[in-house]
Amino acid sequence: MQQSERAPEQALDWVESGKGAALATVIETWGSAPRRVGAQLVISGEGEMEGSVSGGCVEGAVVIEALEVLEGGGTRVLEYGVSDGDAFAVGLACGGNIRILVEPVGAGGMPVAMLRELVEARAGRVQVAYEVALDGSARALVREGHEARFRMDRSGVSEDGATFVAVHNPPLRLIVVGGVHIAQTLCGMARAVGFDPVVVDPREAFGSAARFPQARVVNDWPDEALDEIGVDARTAVVLLTHDPKLDDPALHVALRSDAFYIGALGSKRTHAGRVERLSAAGFAPGQIGRIAGPVGLDIGAAGPAEIAVSIMAQMIQTLRKP
């Protein structure tokens, strides 16, 4: 999702703890911006902040505006012209303009009940779009009518320029079959870039909370685990066990799913054997061709950590390519 990964959840937490919160959302920006349209910064009434709307050049000004909004209510659209010098200071190639919508949670802004409904939808992996009039006159959560935006994971201003649509797709998820050394690094990287990692391994010595504190661990047979977890279009599946008894059942589920990425560790010879077994099981060449095998981009990776880098890079490449 394009928003700061947990901005709505953080906003609700601050509101329910009595601190209050305002949400600042990027609605338009320059082409080389470090944050995409839809990125969010949440600010508490005590000046705490989470997330970002730029590389650091406008956050301070946005926080001041947000605190004023929390004090006086209402919705504001801010526009900043970023000079070439300021842009270079935060790692951009050139300057430009950025527009940010700032709205409080509660009176004069997003109703608390609507924010709570949004958080519940996100937790339930339900696609939802938040429509807000830029003058603050109307707000709504809608689940239909934005199919193209959902598919492209794209927030943006409406054609008439009067409304901003913030797309909230289910969080990206990574299911790793095999609690091996590569998986430990891969899960940490996945968490850092916004995936919810899940490790599946019936062998409790491999799949344990002690080895994977940053991931959910499921000690069950892979096919049963994947059926229980659910594999959708926001899910990547990576198989790392090298054991057909574990990898193949998981592949059967993954290949029948909408997973956006399926990768399997192993040499070219290992993958050739995998293809033979899947063909014998009735899978068509087009289905089998979805598997990235050997897994990861060919960057000459050596060692578990570098292999994890190659896998994560290939996952992101697959997710972002048109």
C-alpha positions as protocol buffer text, in pm:
chain_id: "A"
residue {
  index: 1
  type: MET
  ca { x: 0 y: 0 z: 0 }
}
residue {
  index: 2
  type: GLN
  ca { x: 117 y: 349 z: -69 }
}
residue {
  index: 3
  type: GLN
  ca { x: 39 y: 502 z: 269 }
}
residue {
  index: 4
  type: SER
  ca { x: 292 y: 497 z: 551 }
}
residue {
  index: 5
  type: GLU
  ca { x: 252 y: 133 z: 644 }
}
residue {
  index: 6
  type: ARG
  ca { x: 75 y: 190 z: 975 }
}
residue {
  index: 7
  type: ALA
  ca { x: -28 y: 556 z: 974 }
}
residue {
  index: 8
  type: PRO
  ca { x: -403 y: 489 z: 1019 }
}
residue {
  index: 9
  type: GLU
  ca { x: -336 y: 240 z: 1300 }
}
residue {
  index: 10
  type: GLN
  ca { x: -101 y: 483 z: 1474 }
}
residue {
  index: 11
  type: ALA
  ca { x: -353 y: 765 z: 1437 }
}
residue {
  index: 12
  type: LEU
  ca { x: -627 y: 555 z: 1594 }
}
residue {
  index: 13
  type: ASP
  ca { x: -397 y: 453 z: 1878 }
}
residue {
  index: 14
  type: TRP
  ca { x: -315 y: 814 z: 1956 }
}
residue {
  index: 15
  type: VAL
  ca { x: -679 y: 919 z: 1936 }
}
residue {
  index: 16
  type: GLU
  ca { x: -793 y: 639 z: 2166 }
}
residue {
  index: 17
  type: SER
  ca { x: -518 y: 726 z: 2415 }
}
residue {
  index: 18
  type: GLY
  ca { x: -649 y: 1084 z: 2429 }
}
residue {
  index: 19
  type: LYS
  ca { x: -362 y: 1251 z: 2246 }
}
residue {
  index: 20
  type: GLY
  ca { x: -549 y: 1332 z: 1926 }
}
residue {
  index: 21
  type: ALA
  ca { x: -405 y: 1292 z: 1579 }
}
residue {
  index: 22
  type: ALA
  ca { x: -388 y: 1453 z: 1237 }
}
residue {
  index: 23
  type: LEU
  ca { x: -309 y: 1281 z: 909 }
}
residue {
  index: 24
  type: ALA
  ca { x: -97 y: 1448 z: 640 }
}
residue {
  index: 25
  type: THR
  ca { x: -121 y: 1279 z: 300 }
}
residue {
  index: 26
  type: VAL
  ca { x: 75 y: 1345 z: -19 }
}
residue {
  index: 27
  type: ILE
  ca { x: -179 y: 1417 z: -294 }
}
residue {
  index: 28
  type: GLU
  ca { x: 52 y: 1546 z: -570 }
}
residue {
  index: 29
  type: THR
  ca { x: 428 y: 1560 z: -598 }
}
residue {
  index: 30
  type: TRP
  ca { x: 731 y: 1598 z: -828 }
}
residue {
  index: 31
  type: GLY
  ca { x: 845 y: 1308 z: -1041 }
}
residue {
  index: 32
  type: SER
  ca { x: 1160 y: 1225 z: -844 }
}
residue {
  index: 33
  type: ALA
  ca { x: 997 y: 1239 z: -502 }
}
residue {
  index: 34
  type: PRO
  ca { x: 1119 y: 996 z: -234 }
}
residue {
  index: 35
  type: ARG
  ca { x: 758 y: 939 z: -124 }
}
residue {
  index: 36
  type: ARG
  ca { x: 479 y: 841 z: -360 }
}
residue {
  index: 37
  type: VAL
  ca { x: 134 y: 995 z: -380 }
}
residue {
  index: 38
  type: GLY
  ca { x: -64 y: 848 z: -91 }
}
residue {
  index: 39
  type: ALA
  ca { x: 229 y: 849 z: 153 }
}
residue {
  index: 40
  type: GLN
  ca { x: 129 y: 962 z: 500 }
}
residue {
  index: 41
  type: LEU
  ca { x: 266 y: 1133 z: 806 }
}
residue {
  index: 42
  type: VAL
  ca { x: 61 y: 1110 z: 1126 }
}
residue {
  index: 43
  type: ILE
  ca { x: 108 y: 1368 z: 1401 }
}
residue {
  index: 44
  type: SER
  ca { x: -21 y: 1347 z: 1758 }
}
residue {
  index: 45
  type: GLY
  ca { x: -147 y: 1641 z: 1961 }
}
residue {
  index: 46
  type: GLU
  ca { x: 175 y: 1620 z: 2158 }
}
residue {
  index: 47
  type: GLY
  ca { x: 388 y: 1665 z: 1847 }
}
residue {
  index: 48
  type: GLU
  ca { x: 487 y: 1300 z: 1801 }
}
residue {
  index: 49
  type: MET
  ca { x: 516 y: 1189 z: 1441 }
}
residue {
  index: 50
  type: GLU
  ca { x: 525 y: 866 z: 1244 }
}
residue {
  index: 51
  type: GLY
  ca { x: 580 y: 820 z: 870 }
}
residue {
  index: 52
  type: SER
  ca { x: 687 y: 1084 z: 619 }
}
residue {
  index: 53
  type: VAL
  ca { x: 570 y: 1293 z: 326 }
}
residue {
  index: 54
  type: SER
  ca { x: 910 y: 1385 z: 181 }
}
residue {
  index: 55
  type: GLY
  ca { x: 1277 y: 1323 z: 233 }
}
residue {
  index: 56
  type: GLY
  ca { x: 1276 y: 1558 z: 530 }
}
residue {
  index: 57
  type: CYS
  ca { x: 1256 y: 1900 z: 363 }
}
residue {
  index: 58
  type: VAL
  ca { x: 891 y: 1980 z: 451 }
}
residue {
  index: 59
  type: GLU
  ca { x: 807 y: 1761 z: 752 }
}
residue {
  index: 60
  type: GLY
  ca { x: 878 y: 2036 z: 1005 }
}
residue {
  index: 61
  type: ALA
  ca { x: 640 y: 2279 z: 835 }
}
residue {
  index: 62
  type: VAL
  ca { x: 373 y: 2009 z: 802 }
}
residue {
  index: 63
  type: VAL
  ca { x: 390 y: 1926 z: 1173 }
}
residue {
  index: 64
  type: ILE
  ca { x: 329 y: 2292 z: 1260 }
}
residue {
  index: 65
  type: GLU
  ca { x: 28 y: 2303 z: 1027 }
}
residue {
  index: 66
  type: ALA
  ca { x: -104 y: 1977 z: 1170 }
}
residue {
  index: 67
  type: LEU
  ca { x: -85 y: 2104 z: 1528 }
}
residue {
  index: 68
  type: GLU
  ca { x: -275 y: 2416 z: 1422 }
}
residue {
  index: 69
  type: VAL
  ca { x: -539 y: 2200 z: 1256 }
}
residue {
  index: 70
  type: LEU
  ca { x: -573 y: 1995 z: 1574 }
}
residue {
  index: 71
  type: GLU
  ca { x: -619 y: 2314 z: 1770 }
}
residue {
  index: 72
  type: GLY
  ca { x: -867 y: 2485 z: 1540 }
}
residue {
  index: 73
  type: GLY
  ca { x: -1018 y: 2207 z: 1327 }
}
residue {
  index: 74
  type: GLY
  ca { x: -1074 y: 2206 z: 953 }
}
residue {
  index: 75
  type: THR
  ca { x: -885 y: 2063 z: 659 }
}
residue {
  index: 76
  type: ARG
  ca { x: -592 y: 2224 z: 480 }
}
residue {
  index: 77
  type: VAL
  ca { x: -422 y: 2166 z: 148 }
}
residue {
  index: 78
  type: LEU
  ca { x: -58 y: 2271 z: 165 }
}
residue {
  index: 79
  type: GLU
  ca { x: 166 y: 2334 z: -132 }
}
residue {
  index: 80
  type: TYR
  ca { x: 541 y: 2365 z: -116 }
}
residue {
  index: 81
  type: GLY
  ca { x: 783 y: 2463 z: -387 }
}
residue {
  index: 82
  type: VAL
  ca { x: 1107 y: 2274 z: -327 }
}
residue {
  index: 83
  type: SER
  ca { x: 1413 y: 2444 z: -468 }
}
residue {
  index: 84
  type: ASP
  ca { x: 1684 y: 2255 z: -649 }
}
residue {
  index: 85
  type: GLY
  ca { x: 1914 y: 2316 z: -354 }
}
residue {
  index: 86
  type: ASP
  ca { x: 1667 y: 2183 z: -99 }
}
residue {
  index: 87
  type: ALA
  ca { x: 1589 y: 1887 z: -323 }
}
residue {
  index: 88
  type: PHE
  ca { x: 1958 y: 1803 z: -357 }
}
residue {
  index: 89
  type: ALA
  ca { x: 1999 y: 1819 z: 21 }
}
residue {
  index: 90
  type: VAL
  ca { x: 1745 y: 1537 z: 68 }
}
residue {
  index: 91
  type: GLY
  ca { x: 1879 y: 1323 z: -213 }
}
residue {
  index: 92
  type: LEU
  ca { x: 1669 y: 1433 z: -512 }
}
residue {
  index: 93
  type: ALA
  ca { x: 1798 y: 1515 z: -856 }
}
residue {
  index: 94
  type: CYS
  ca { x: 1579 y: 1823 z: -896 }
}
residue {
  index: 95
  type: GLY
  ca { x: 1322 y: 2038 z: -721 }
}
residue {
  index: 96
  type: GLY
  ca { x: 949 y: 2068 z: -782 }
}
residue {
  index: 97
  type: ASN
  ca { x: 613 y: 2104 z: -607 }
}
residue {
  index: 98
  type: ILE
  ca { x: 442 y: 1891 z: -347 }
}
residue {
  index: 99
  type: ARG
  ca { x: 81 y: 1914 z: -228 }
}
residue {
  index: 100
  type: ILE
  ca { x: -24 y: 1771 z: 105 }
}
residue {
  index: 101
  type: LEU
  ca { x: -369 y: 1727 z: 255 }
}
residue {
  index: 102
  type: VAL
  ca { x: -378 y: 1776 z: 632 }
}
residue {
  index: 103
  type: GLU
  ca { x: -688 y: 1672 z: 826 }
}
residue {
  index: 104
  type: PRO
  ca { x: -755 y: 1607 z: 1192 }
}
residue {
  index: 105
  type: VAL
  ca { x: -918 y: 1292 z: 1322 }
}
residue {
  index: 106
  type: GLY
  ca { x: -1245 y: 1387 z: 1487 }
}
residue {
  index: 107
  type: ALA
  ca { x: -1423 y: 1721 z: 1477 }
}
residue {
  index: 108
  type: GLY
  ca { x: -1376 y: 1895 z: 1142 }
}
residue {
  index: 109
  type: GLY
  ca { x: -1192 y: 1601 z: 990 }
}
residue {
  index: 110
  type: MET
  ca { x: -1206 y: 1225 z: 948 }
}
residue {
  index: 111
  type: PRO
  ca { x: -1463 y: 1085 z: 1193 }
}
residue {
  index: 112
  type: VAL
  ca { x: -1314 y: 851 z: 1453 }
}
residue {
  index: 113
  type: ALA
  ca { x: -1568 y: 583 z: 1358 }
}
residue {
  index: 114
  type: MET
  ca { x: -1456 y: 605 z: 994 }
}
residue {
  index: 115
  type: LEU
  ca { x: -1090 y: 573 z: 1092 }
}
residue {
  index: 116
  type: ARG
  ca { x: -1176 y: 271 z: 1306 }
}
residue {
  index: 117
  type: GLU
  ca { x: -1363 y: 114 z: 1012 }
}
residue {
  index: 118
  type: LEU
  ca { x: -1064 y: 178 z: 788 }
}
residue {
  index: 119
  type: VAL
  ca { x: -827 y: 12 z: 1035 }
}
residue {
  index: 120
  type: GLU
  ca { x: -1059 y: -288 z: 1065 }
}
residue {
  index: 121
  type: ALA
  ca { x: -1076 y: -323 z: 685 }
}
residue {
  index: 122
  type: ARG
  ca { x: -697 y: -316 z: 661 }
}
residue {
  index: 123
  type: ALA
  ca { x: -667 y: -577 z: 935 }
}
residue {
  index: 124
  type: GLY
  ca { x: -917 y: -798 z: 752 }
}
residue {
  index: 125
  type: ARG
  ca { x: -728 y: -765 z: 421 }
}
residue {
  index: 126
  type: VAL
  ca { x: -1024 y: -590 z: 259 }
}
residue {
  index: 127
  type: GLN
  ca { x: -964 y: -341 z: -23 }
}
residue {
  index: 128
  type: VAL
  ca { x: -1106 y: -1 z: 60 }
}
residue {
  index: 129
  type: ALA
  ca { x: -1069 y: 353 z: -75 }
}
residue {
  index: 130
  type: TYR
  ca { x: -1096 y: 667 z: 136 }
}
residue {
  index: 131
  type: GLU
  ca { x: -1256 y: 948 z: -64 }
}
residue {
  index: 132
  type: VAL
  ca { x: -1217 y: 1298 z: 77 }
}
residue {
  index: 133
  type: ALA
  ca { x: -1321 y: 1630 z: -75 }
}
residue {
  index: 134
  type: LEU
  ca { x: -1021 y: 1862 z: -68 }
}
residue {
  index: 135
  type: ASP
  ca { x: -1234 y: 2134 z: 89 }
}
residue {
  index: 136
  type: GLY
  ca { x: -1322 y: 1895 z: 372 }
}
residue {
  index: 137
  type: SER
  ca { x: -1694 y: 1892 z: 290 }
}
residue {
  index: 138
  type: ALA
  ca { x: -1734 y: 1518 z: 236 }
}
residue {
  index: 139
  type: ARG
  ca { x: -1566 y: 1189 z: 327 }
}
residue {
  index: 140
  type: ALA
  ca { x: -1650 y: 826 z: 257 }
}
residue {
  index: 141
  type: LEU
  ca { x: -1505 y: 475 z: 261 }
}
residue {
  index: 142
  type: VAL
  ca { x: -1592 y: 279 z: -53 }
}
residue {
  index: 143
  type: ARG
  ca { x: -1517 y: -78 z: -151 }
}
residue {
  index: 144
  type: GLU
  ca { x: -1629 y: -67 z: -514 }
}
residue {
  index: 145
  type: GLY
  ca { x: -1588 y: 168 z: -805 }
}
residue {
  index: 146
  type: HIS
  ca { x: -1209 y: 201 z: -793 }
}
residue {
  index: 147
  type: GLU
  ca { x: -1109 y: -131 z: -945 }
}
residue {
  index: 148
  type: ALA
  ca { x: -841 y: 24 z: -1168 }
}
residue {
  index: 149
  type: ARG
  ca { x: -689 y: 212 z: -874 }
}
residue {
  index: 150
  type: PHE
  ca { x: -692 y: -102 z: -659 }
}
residue {
  index: 151
  type: ARG
  ca { x: -524 y: -301 z: -934 }
}
residue {
  index: 152
  type: MET
  ca { x: -255 y: -39 z: -991 }
}
residue {
  index: 153
  type: ASP
  ca { x: -220 y: 37 z: -618 }
}
residue {
  index: 154
  type: ARG
  ca { x: -258 y: 402 z: -709 }
}
residue {
  index: 155
  type: SER
  ca { x: -397 y: 685 z: -499 }
}
residue {
  index: 156
  type: GLY
  ca { x: -465 y: 1020 z: -662 }
}
residue {
  index: 157
  type: VAL
  ca { x: -676 y: 1329 z: -715 }
}
residue {
  index: 158
  type: SER
  ca { x: -999 y: 1285 z: -913 }
}
residue {
  index: 159
  type: GLU
  ca { x: -1023 y: 1415 z: -1269 }
}
residue {
  index: 160
  type: ASP
  ca { x: -1216 y: 1722 z: -1158 }
}
residue {
  index: 161
  type: GLY
  ca { x: -950 y: 1802 z: -898 }
}
residue {
  index: 162
  type: ALA
  ca { x: -1201 y: 1820 z: -615 }
}
residue {
  index: 163
  type: THR
  ca { x: -1153 y: 1485 z: -444 }
}
residue {
  index: 164
  type: PHE
  ca { x: -858 y: 1277 z: -331 }
}
residue {
  index: 165
  type: VAL
  ca { x: -886 y: 898 z: -337 }
}
residue {
  index: 166
  type: ALA
  ca { x: -651 y: 713 z: -102 }
}
residue {
  index: 167
  type: VAL
  ca { x: -628 y: 345 z: -194 }
}
residue {
  index: 168
  type: HIS
  ca { x: -580 y: 103 z: 94 }
}
residue {
  index: 169
  type: ASN
  ca { x: -497 y: -239 z: -43 }
}
residue {
  index: 170
  type: PRO
  ca { x: -430 y: -532 z: 191 }
}
residue {
  index: 171
  type: PRO
  ca { x: -75 y: -525 z: 327 }
}
residue {
  index: 172
  type: LEU
  ca { x: 180 y: -708 z: 119 }
}
residue {
  index: 173
  type: ARG
  ca { x: 254 y: -1050 z: 262 }
}
residue {
  index: 174
  type: LEU
  ca { x: 543 y: -1293 z: 224 }
}
residue {
  index: 175
  type: ILE
  ca { x: 496 y: -1662 z: 300 }
}
residue {
  index: 176
  type: VAL
  ca { x: 828 y: -1843 z: 334 }
}
residue {
  index: 177
  type: VAL
  ca { x: 819 y: -2222 z: 336 }
}
residue {
  index: 178
  type: GLY
  ca { x: 1125 y: -2345 z: 521 }
}
residue {
  index: 179
  type: GLY
  ca { x: 1271 y: -2184 z: 831 }
}
residue {
  index: 180
  type: VAL
  ca { x: 1629 y: -2194 z: 700 }
}
residue {
  index: 181
  type: HIS
  ca { x: 1915 y: -1945 z: 733 }
}
residue {
  index: 182
  type: ILE
  ca { x: 1815 y: -1752 z: 419 }
}
residue {
  index: 183
  type: ALA
  ca { x: 1466 y: -1710 z: 558 }
}
residue {
  index: 184
  type: GLN
  ca { x: 1593 y: -1535 z: 869 }
}
residue {
  index: 185
  type: THR
  ca { x: 1747 y: -1251 z: 669 }
}
residue {
  index: 186
  type: LEU
  ca { x: 1467 y: -1249 z: 413 }
}
residue {
  index: 187
  type: CYS
  ca { x: 1196 y: -1207 z: 676 }
}
residue {
  index: 188
  type: GLY
  ca { x: 1378 y: -915 z: 835 }
}
residue {
  index: 189
  type: MET
  ca { x: 1416 y: -746 z: 497 }
}
residue {
  index: 190
  type: ALA
  ca { x: 1054 y: -814 z: 410 }
}
residue {
  index: 191
  type: ARG
  ca { x: 935 y: -652 z: 731 }
}
residue {
  index: 192
  type: ALA
  ca { x: 1156 y: -350 z: 665 }
}
residue {
  index: 193
  type: VAL
  ca { x: 1006 y: -287 z: 319 }
}
residue {
  index: 194
  type: GLY
  ca { x: 644 y: -332 z: 424 }
}
residue {
  index: 195
  type: PHE
  ca { x: 565 y: -702 z: 393 }
}
residue {
  index: 196
  type: ASP
  ca { x: 401 y: -908 z: 667 }
}
residue {
  index: 197
  type: PRO
  ca { x: 625 y: -1218 z: 680 }
}
residue {
  index: 198
  type: VAL
  ca { x: 495 y: -1565 z: 766 }
}
residue {
  index: 199
  type: VAL
  ca { x: 725 y: -1867 z: 807 }
}
residue {
  index: 200
  type: VAL
  ca { x: 577 y: -2212 z: 747 }
}
residue {
  index: 201
  type: ASP
  ca { x: 770 y: -2517 z: 862 }
}
residue {
  index: 202
  type: PRO
  ca { x: 635 y: -2830 z: 1035 }
}
residue {
  index: 203
  type: ARG
  ca { x: 980 y: -2881 z: 1188 }
}
residue {
  index: 204
  type: GLU
  ca { x: 965 y: -2684 z: 1511 }
}
residue {
  index: 205
  type: ALA
  ca { x: 1344 y: -2676 z: 1540 }
}
residue {
  index: 206
  type: PHE
  ca { x: 1352 y: -2475 z: 1215 }
}
residue {
  index: 207
  type: GLY
  ca { x: 1027 y: -2282 z: 1248 }
}
residue {
  index: 208
  type: SER
  ca { x: 1041 y: -2125 z: 1592 }
}
residue {
  index: 209
  type: ALA
  ca { x: 961 y: -1784 z: 1736 }
}
residue {
  index: 210
  type: ALA
  ca { x: 1316 y: -1764 z: 1872 }
}
residue {
  index: 211
  type: ARG
  ca { x: 1459 y: -1792 z: 1519 }
}
residue {
  index: 212
  type: PHE
  ca { x: 1194 y: -1565 z: 1362 }
}
residue {
  index: 213
  type: PRO
  ca { x: 1093 y: -1296 z: 1612 }
}
residue {
  index: 214
  type: GLN
  ca { x: 994 y: -1064 z: 1325 }
}
residue {
  index: 215
  type: ALA
  ca { x: 751 y: -1309 z: 1161 }
}
residue {
  index: 216
  type: ARG
  ca { x: 445 y: -1516 z: 1230 }
}
residue {
  index: 217
  type: VAL
  ca { x: 545 y: -1884 z: 1251 }
}
residue {
  index: 218
  type: VAL
  ca { x: 314 y: -2168 z: 1148 }
}
residue {
  index: 219
  type: ASN
  ca { x: 422 y: -2524 z: 1235 }
}
residue {
  index: 220
  type: ASP
  ca { x: 206 y: -2715 z: 991 }
}
residue {
  index: 221
  type: TRP
  ca { x: 238 y: -2894 z: 658 }
}
residue {
  index: 222
  type: PRO
  ca { x: 280 y: -2628 z: 389 }
}
residue {
  index: 223
  type: ASP
  ca { x: -29 y: -2704 z: 182 }
}
residue {
  index: 224
  type: GLU
  ca { x: -254 y: -2698 z: 488 }
}
residue {
  index: 225
  type: ALA
  ca { x: -85 y: -2384 z: 618 }
}
residue {
  index: 226
  type: LEU
  ca { x: -119 y: -2197 z: 287 }
}
residue {
  index: 227
  type: ASP
  ca { x: -487 y: -2292 z: 265 }
}
residue {
  index: 228
  type: GLU
  ca { x: -541 y: -2164 z: 619 }
}
residue {
  index: 229
  type: ILE
  ca { x: -344 y: -1842 z: 569 }
}
residue {
  index: 230
  type: GLY
  ca { x: -494 y: -1768 z: 229 }
}
residue {
  index: 231
  type: VAL
  ca { x: -288 y: -1671 z: -75 }
}
residue {
  index: 232
  type: ASP
  ca { x: -411 y: -1366 z: -265 }
}
residue {
  index: 233
  type: ALA
  ca { x: -279 y: -1116 z: -519 }
}
residue {
  index: 234
  type: ARG
  ca { x: -91 y: -926 z: -247 }
}
residue {
  index: 235
  type: THR
  ca { x: 104 y: -1237 z: -145 }
}
residue {
  index: 236
  type: ALA
  ca { x: 448 y: -1366 z: -242 }
}
residue {
  index: 237
  type: VAL
  ca { x: 539 y: -1730 z: -177 }
}
residue {
  index: 238
  type: VAL
  ca { x: 902 y: -1838 z: -146 }
}
residue {
  index: 239
  type: LEU
  ca { x: 1004 y: -2203 z: -107 }
}
residue {
  index: 240
  type: LEU
  ca { x: 1339 y: -2266 z: 59 }
}
residue {
  index: 241
  type: THR
  ca { x: 1338 y: -2620 z: 197 }
}
residue {
  index: 242
  type: HIS
  ca { x: 1498 y: -2808 z: -97 }
}
residue {
  index: 243
  type: ASP
  ca { x: 1266 y: -3094 z: 7 }
}
residue {
  index: 244
  type: PRO
  ca { x: 997 y: -3193 z: -246 }
}
residue {
  index: 245
  type: LYS
  ca { x: 786 y: -3335 z: 39 }
}
residue {
  index: 246
  type: LEU
  ca { x: 749 y: -2980 z: 171 }
}
residue {
  index: 247
  type: ASP
  ca { x: 798 y: -2761 z: -137 }
}
residue {
  index: 248
  type: ASP
  ca { x: 574 y: -2945 z: -382 }
}
residue {
  index: 249
  type: PRO
  ca { x: 250 y: -2937 z: -176 }
}
residue {
  index: 250
  type: ALA
  ca { x: 303 y: -2566 z: -121 }
}
residue {
  index: 251
  type: LEU
  ca { x: 361 y: -2514 z: -492 }
}
residue {
  index: 252
  type: HIS
  ca { x: 34 y: -2689 z: -573 }
}
residue {
  index: 253
  type: VAL
  ca { x: -153 y: -2435 z: -361 }
}
residue {
  index: 254
  type: ALA
  ca { x: 50 y: -2136 z: -479 }
}
residue {
  index: 255
  type: LEU
  ca { x: 14 y: -2216 z: -850 }
}
residue {
  index: 256
  type: ARG
  ca { x: -363 y: -2232 z: -814 }
}
residue {
  index: 257
  type: SER
  ca { x: -368 y: -1896 z: -635 }
}
residue {
  index: 258
  type: ASP
  ca { x: -337 y: -1531 z: -740 }
}
residue {
  index: 259
  type: ALA
  ca { x: 3 y: -1490 z: -570 }
}
residue {
  index: 260
  type: PHE
  ca { x: 196 y: -1215 z: -749 }
}
residue {
  index: 261
  type: TYR
  ca { x: 529 y: -1393 z: -697 }
}
residue {
  index: 262
  type: ILE
  ca { x: 630 y: -1757 z: -655 }
}
residue {
  index: 263
  type: GLY
  ca { x: 996 y: -1844 z: -608 }
}
residue {
  index: 264
  type: ALA
  ca { x: 1170 y: -2174 z: -536 }
}
residue {
  index: 265
  type: LEU
  ca { x: 1527 y: -2229 z: -424 }
}
residue {
  index: 266
  type: GLY
  ca { x: 1742 y: -2481 z: -606 }
}
residue {
  index: 267
  type: SER
  ca { x: 1979 y: -2533 z: -896 }
}
residue {
  index: 268
  type: LYS
  ca { x: 1871 y: -2555 z: -1258 }
}
residue {
  index: 269
  type: ARG
  ca { x: 1882 y: -2934 z: -1227 }
}
residue {
  index: 270
  type: THR
  ca { x: 1667 y: -2921 z: -914 }
}
residue {
  index: 271
  type: HIS
  ca { x: 1419 y: -2695 z: -1088 }
}
residue {
  index: 272
  type: ALA
  ca { x: 1405 y: -2924 z: -1391 }
}
residue {
  index: 273
  type: GLY
  ca { x: 1303 y: -3209 z: -1164 }
}
residue {
  index: 274
  type: ARG
  ca { x: 1044 y: -2983 z: -1004 }
}
residue {
  index: 275
  type: VAL
  ca { x: 899 y: -2901 z: -1346 }
}
residue {
  index: 276
  type: GLU
  ca { x: 873 y: -3272 z: -1430 }
}
residue {
  index: 277
  type: ARG
  ca { x: 686 y: -3347 z: -1108 }
}
residue {
  index: 278
  type: LEU
  ca { x: 446 y: -3057 z: -1155 }
}
residue {
  index: 279
  type: SER
  ca { x: 381 y: -3155 z: -1516 }
}
residue {
  index: 280
  type: ALA
  ca { x: 302 y: -3509 z: -1403 }
}
residue {
  index: 281
  type: ALA
  ca { x: 65 y: -3362 z: -1146 }
}
residue {
  index: 282
  type: GLY
  ca { x: -132 y: -3193 z: -1424 }
}
residue {
  index: 283
  type: PHE
  ca { x: -4 y: -2836 z: -1414 }
}
residue {
  index: 284
  type: ALA
  ca { x: 17 y: -2660 z: -1750 }
}
residue {
  index: 285
  type: PRO
  ca { x: 341 y: -2503 z: -1878 }
}
residue {
  index: 286
  type: GLY
  ca { x: 193 y: -2155 z: -1830 }
}
residue {
  index: 287
  type: GLN
  ca { x: 123 y: -2226 z: -1465 }
}
residue {
  index: 288
  type: ILE
  ca { x: 466 y: -2375 z: -1403 }
}
residue {
  index: 289
  type: GLY
  ca { x: 625 y: -2079 z: -1582 }
}
residue {
  index: 290
  type: ARG
  ca { x: 510 y: -1852 z: -1299 }
}
residue {
  index: 291
  type: ILE
  ca { x: 778 y: -2001 z: -1075 }
}
residue {
  index: 292
  type: ALA
  ca { x: 1101 y: -1804 z: -1038 }
}
residue {
  index: 293
  type: GLY
  ca { x: 1343 y: -2092 z: -1027 }
}
residue {
  index: 294
  type: PRO
  ca { x: 1622 y: -2078 z: -944 }
}
residue {
  index: 295
  type: VAL
  ca { x: 1485 y: -1807 z: -716 }
}
residue {
  index: 296
  type: GLY
  ca { x: 1621 y: -1451 z: -708 }
}
residue {
  index: 297
  type: LEU
  ca { x: 1788 y: -1212 z: -948 }
}
residue {
  index: 298
  type: ASP
  ca { x: 2121 y: -1329 z: -1089 }
}
residue {
  index: 299
  type: ILE
  ca { x: 2352 y: -1092 z: -900 }
}
residue {
  index: 300
  type: GLY
  ca { x: 2619 y: -1349 z: -820 }
}
residue {
  index: 301
  type: ALA
  ca { x: 2490 y: -1382 z: -464 }
}
residue {
  index: 302
  type: ALA
  ca { x: 2702 y: -1587 z: -225 }
}
residue {
  index: 303
  type: GLY
  ca { x: 2581 y: -1680 z: 121 }
}
residue {
  index: 304
  type: PRO
  ca { x: 2236 y: -1665 z: 282 }
}
residue {
  index: 305
  type: ALA
  ca { x: 2217 y: -1289 z: 328 }
}
residue {
  index: 306
  type: GLU
  ca { x: 2309 y: -1209 z: -33 }
}
residue {
  index: 307
  type: ILE
  ca { x: 2067 y: -1472 z: -162 }
}
residue {
  index: 308
  type: ALA
  ca { x: 1796 y: -1306 z: 49 }
}
residue {
  index: 309
  type: VAL
  ca { x: 1884 y: -973 z: -115 }
}
residue {
  index: 310
  type: SER
  ca { x: 1847 y: -1128 z: -460 }
}
residue {
  index: 311
  type: ILE
  ca { x: 1507 y: -1275 z: -369 }
}
residue {
  index: 312
  type: MET
  ca { x: 1374 y: -953 z: -222 }
}
residue {
  index: 313
  type: ALA
  ca { x: 1492 y: -758 z: -527 }
}
residue {
  index: 314
  type: GLN
  ca { x: 1315 y: -999 z: -760 }
}
residue {
  index: 315
  type: MET
  ca { x: 996 y: -980 z: -554 }
}
residue {
  index: 316
  type: ILE
  ca { x: 994 y: -601 z: -573 }
}
residue {
  index: 317
  type: GLN
  ca { x: 1076 y: -607 z: -945 }
}
residue {
  index: 318
  type: THR
  ca { x: 781 y: -840 z: -1007 }
}
residue {
  index: 319
  type: LEU
  ca { x: 548 y: -631 z: -791 }
}
residue {
  index: 320
  type: ARG
  ca { x: 635 y: -299 z: -953 }
}
residue {
  index: 321
  type: LYS
  ca { x: 674 y: -388 z: -1319 }
}
residue {
  index: 322
  type: PRO
  ca { x: 384 y: -271 z: -1541 }
}
